[in-house]
mmCIF file of C-alpha atoms in Angstrom:
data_model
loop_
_atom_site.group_PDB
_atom_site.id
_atom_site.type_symbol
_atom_site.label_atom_id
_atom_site.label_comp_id
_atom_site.label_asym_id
_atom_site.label_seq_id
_atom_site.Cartn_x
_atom_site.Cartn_y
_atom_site.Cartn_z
ATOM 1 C CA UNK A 1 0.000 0.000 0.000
ATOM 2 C CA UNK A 2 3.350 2.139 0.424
ATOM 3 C CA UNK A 3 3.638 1.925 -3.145
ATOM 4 C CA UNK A 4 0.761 2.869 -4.082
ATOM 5 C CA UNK A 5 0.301 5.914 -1.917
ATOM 6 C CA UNK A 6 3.668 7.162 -3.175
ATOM 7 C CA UNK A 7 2.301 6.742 -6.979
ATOM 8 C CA UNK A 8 -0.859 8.194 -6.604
ATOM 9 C CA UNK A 9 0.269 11.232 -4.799
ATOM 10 C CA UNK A 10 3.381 12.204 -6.778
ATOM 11 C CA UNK A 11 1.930 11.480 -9.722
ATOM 12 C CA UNK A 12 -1.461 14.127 -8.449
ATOM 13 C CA UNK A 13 1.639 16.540 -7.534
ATOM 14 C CA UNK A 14 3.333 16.186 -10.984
ATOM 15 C CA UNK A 15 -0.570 16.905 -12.829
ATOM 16 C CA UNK A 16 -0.944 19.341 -10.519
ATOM 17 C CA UNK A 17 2.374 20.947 -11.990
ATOM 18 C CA UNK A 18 1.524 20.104 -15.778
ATOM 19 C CA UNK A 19 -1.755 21.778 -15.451
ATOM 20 C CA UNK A 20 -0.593 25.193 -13.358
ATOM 21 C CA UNK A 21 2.539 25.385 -16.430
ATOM 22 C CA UNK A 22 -0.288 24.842 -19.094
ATOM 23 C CA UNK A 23 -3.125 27.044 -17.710
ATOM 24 C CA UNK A 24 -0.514 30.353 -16.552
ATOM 25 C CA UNK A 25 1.689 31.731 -17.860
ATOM 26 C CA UNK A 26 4.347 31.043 -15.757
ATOM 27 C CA UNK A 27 7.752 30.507 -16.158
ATOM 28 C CA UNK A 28 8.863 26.553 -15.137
ATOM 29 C CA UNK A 29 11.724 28.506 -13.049
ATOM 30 C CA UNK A 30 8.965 30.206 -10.670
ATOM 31 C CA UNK A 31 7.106 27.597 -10.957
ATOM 32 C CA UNK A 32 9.811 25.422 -9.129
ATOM 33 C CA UNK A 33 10.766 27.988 -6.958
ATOM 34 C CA UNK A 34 6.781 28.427 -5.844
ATOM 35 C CA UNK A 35 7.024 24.696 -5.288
ATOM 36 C CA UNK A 36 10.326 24.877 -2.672
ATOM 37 C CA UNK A 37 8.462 27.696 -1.245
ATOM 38 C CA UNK A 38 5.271 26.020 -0.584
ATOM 39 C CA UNK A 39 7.114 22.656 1.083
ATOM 40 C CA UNK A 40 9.148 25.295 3.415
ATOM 41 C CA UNK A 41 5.843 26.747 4.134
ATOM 42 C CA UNK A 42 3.458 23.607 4.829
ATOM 43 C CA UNK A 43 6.632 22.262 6.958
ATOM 44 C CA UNK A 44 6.737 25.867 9.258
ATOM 45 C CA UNK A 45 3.062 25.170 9.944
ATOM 46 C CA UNK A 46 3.481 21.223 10.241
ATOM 47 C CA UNK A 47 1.432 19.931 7.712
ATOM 48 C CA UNK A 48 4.330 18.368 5.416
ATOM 49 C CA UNK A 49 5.689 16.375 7.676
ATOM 50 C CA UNK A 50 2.478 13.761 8.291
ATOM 51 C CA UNK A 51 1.948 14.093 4.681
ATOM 52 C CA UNK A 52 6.089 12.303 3.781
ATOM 53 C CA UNK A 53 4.667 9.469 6.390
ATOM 54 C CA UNK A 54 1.588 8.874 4.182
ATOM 55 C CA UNK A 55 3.100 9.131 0.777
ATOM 56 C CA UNK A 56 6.635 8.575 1.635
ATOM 57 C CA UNK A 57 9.017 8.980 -1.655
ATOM 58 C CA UNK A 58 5.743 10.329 -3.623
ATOM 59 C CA UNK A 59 5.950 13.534 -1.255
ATOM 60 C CA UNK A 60 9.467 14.324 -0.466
ATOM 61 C CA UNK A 61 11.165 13.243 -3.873
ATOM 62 C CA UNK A 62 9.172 16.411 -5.720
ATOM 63 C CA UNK A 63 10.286 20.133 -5.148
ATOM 64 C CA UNK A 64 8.004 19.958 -2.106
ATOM 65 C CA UNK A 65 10.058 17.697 -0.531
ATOM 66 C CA UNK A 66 12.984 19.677 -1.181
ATOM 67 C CA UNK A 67 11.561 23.161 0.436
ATOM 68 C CA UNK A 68 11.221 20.688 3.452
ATOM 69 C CA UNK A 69 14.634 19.172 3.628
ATOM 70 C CA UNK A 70 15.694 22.991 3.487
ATOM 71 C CA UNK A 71 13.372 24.447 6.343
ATOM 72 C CA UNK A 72 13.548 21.034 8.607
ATOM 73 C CA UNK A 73 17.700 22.117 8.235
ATOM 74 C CA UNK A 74 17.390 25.425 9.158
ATOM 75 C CA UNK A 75 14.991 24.792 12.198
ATOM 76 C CA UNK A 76 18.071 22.371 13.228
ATOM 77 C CA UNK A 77 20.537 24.873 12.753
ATOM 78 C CA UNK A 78 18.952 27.373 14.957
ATOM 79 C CA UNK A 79 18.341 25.144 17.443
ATOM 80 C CA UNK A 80 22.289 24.329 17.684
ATOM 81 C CA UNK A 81 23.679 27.910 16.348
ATOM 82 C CA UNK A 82 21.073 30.452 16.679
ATOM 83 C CA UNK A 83 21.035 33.505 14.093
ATOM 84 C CA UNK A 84 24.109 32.304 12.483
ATOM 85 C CA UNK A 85 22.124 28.512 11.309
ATOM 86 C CA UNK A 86 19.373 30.516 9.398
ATOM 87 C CA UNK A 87 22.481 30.929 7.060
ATOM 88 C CA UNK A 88 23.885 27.418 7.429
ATOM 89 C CA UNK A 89 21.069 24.928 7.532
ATOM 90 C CA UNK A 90 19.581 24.732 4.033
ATOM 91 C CA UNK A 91 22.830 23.984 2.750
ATOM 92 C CA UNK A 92 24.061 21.341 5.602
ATOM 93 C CA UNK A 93 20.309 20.047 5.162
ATOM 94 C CA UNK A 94 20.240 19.471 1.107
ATOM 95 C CA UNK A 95 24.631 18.891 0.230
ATOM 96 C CA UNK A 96 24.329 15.397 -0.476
ATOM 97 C CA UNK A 97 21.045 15.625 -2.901
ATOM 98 C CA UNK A 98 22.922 18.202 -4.346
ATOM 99 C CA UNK A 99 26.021 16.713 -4.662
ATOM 100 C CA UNK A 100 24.206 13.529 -5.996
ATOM 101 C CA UNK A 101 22.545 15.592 -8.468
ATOM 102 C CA UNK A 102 25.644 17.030 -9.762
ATOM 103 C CA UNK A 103 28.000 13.623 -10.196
ATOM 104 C CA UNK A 104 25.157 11.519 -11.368
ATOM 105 C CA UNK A 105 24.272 14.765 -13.788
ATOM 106 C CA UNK A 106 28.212 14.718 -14.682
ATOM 107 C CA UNK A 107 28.388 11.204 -15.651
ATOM 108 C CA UNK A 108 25.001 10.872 -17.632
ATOM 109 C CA UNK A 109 26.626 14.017 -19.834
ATOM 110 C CA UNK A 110 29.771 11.682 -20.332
ATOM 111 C CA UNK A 111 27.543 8.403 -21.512
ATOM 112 C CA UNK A 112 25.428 10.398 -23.397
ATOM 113 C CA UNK A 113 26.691 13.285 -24.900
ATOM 114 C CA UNK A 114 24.464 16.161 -24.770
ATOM 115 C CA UNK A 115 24.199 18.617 -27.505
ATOM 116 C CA UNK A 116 23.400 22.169 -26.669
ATOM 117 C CA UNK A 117 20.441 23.350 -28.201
ATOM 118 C CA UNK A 118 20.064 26.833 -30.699
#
């Protein structure tokens, strides 16, 4: 039932996402960045969190999940550091997705050889 939970909700988030890019006229890059936004948000007022243990890797693999990986980092880092973690905590929260991002990103480019497009 994990499974499907995880399917039916990222897949809802991802339609969700097709329709607001094909009904607006928004730009995919504020589109993602409302989507980072809103996860921070619904995590500040503790609504994200219950919603990863329902739909596990359906909710915190999209941007969502990634605005909460940043805000459940800084809350951490002002809880150790005060002022100074507001600073520190999205990045000590979200390095190794990043990172992962980057080298697995690296390597496709070197199997596949992108072409830049004109």
């Amino acid at each position: 039932m994990e499974y499907i939970n995880a399917f039916w909700v990222g897949g809802a988030i991802c339609a969700l996402v097709q329709i607001l890019m094909e009904k607006t006229k928004m730009l995919p890059g504020r589109i993602m960045v409302l989507l980072v936004c809103t996860g921070a948000v619904l995590s500040a007022v503790n609504l994200y969190q219950p919603f990863v243990e329902y739909a596990g890797a359906g909710a915190s693999v999209p941007l969502l999940g990634f605005g909460n990986t940043l805000f459940k980092g800084v809350r951490e880092a002002v809880d150790e550091n005060g002022f100074i973690g507001i600073f520190m905590g999205g990045f000590t929260a979200s390095a190794v997705g990043i990172s992962a991002a980057l080298v697995f990103g690296y390597f496709a480019s070197l199997i596949f050889h992108p072409k830049m497009r004109k």
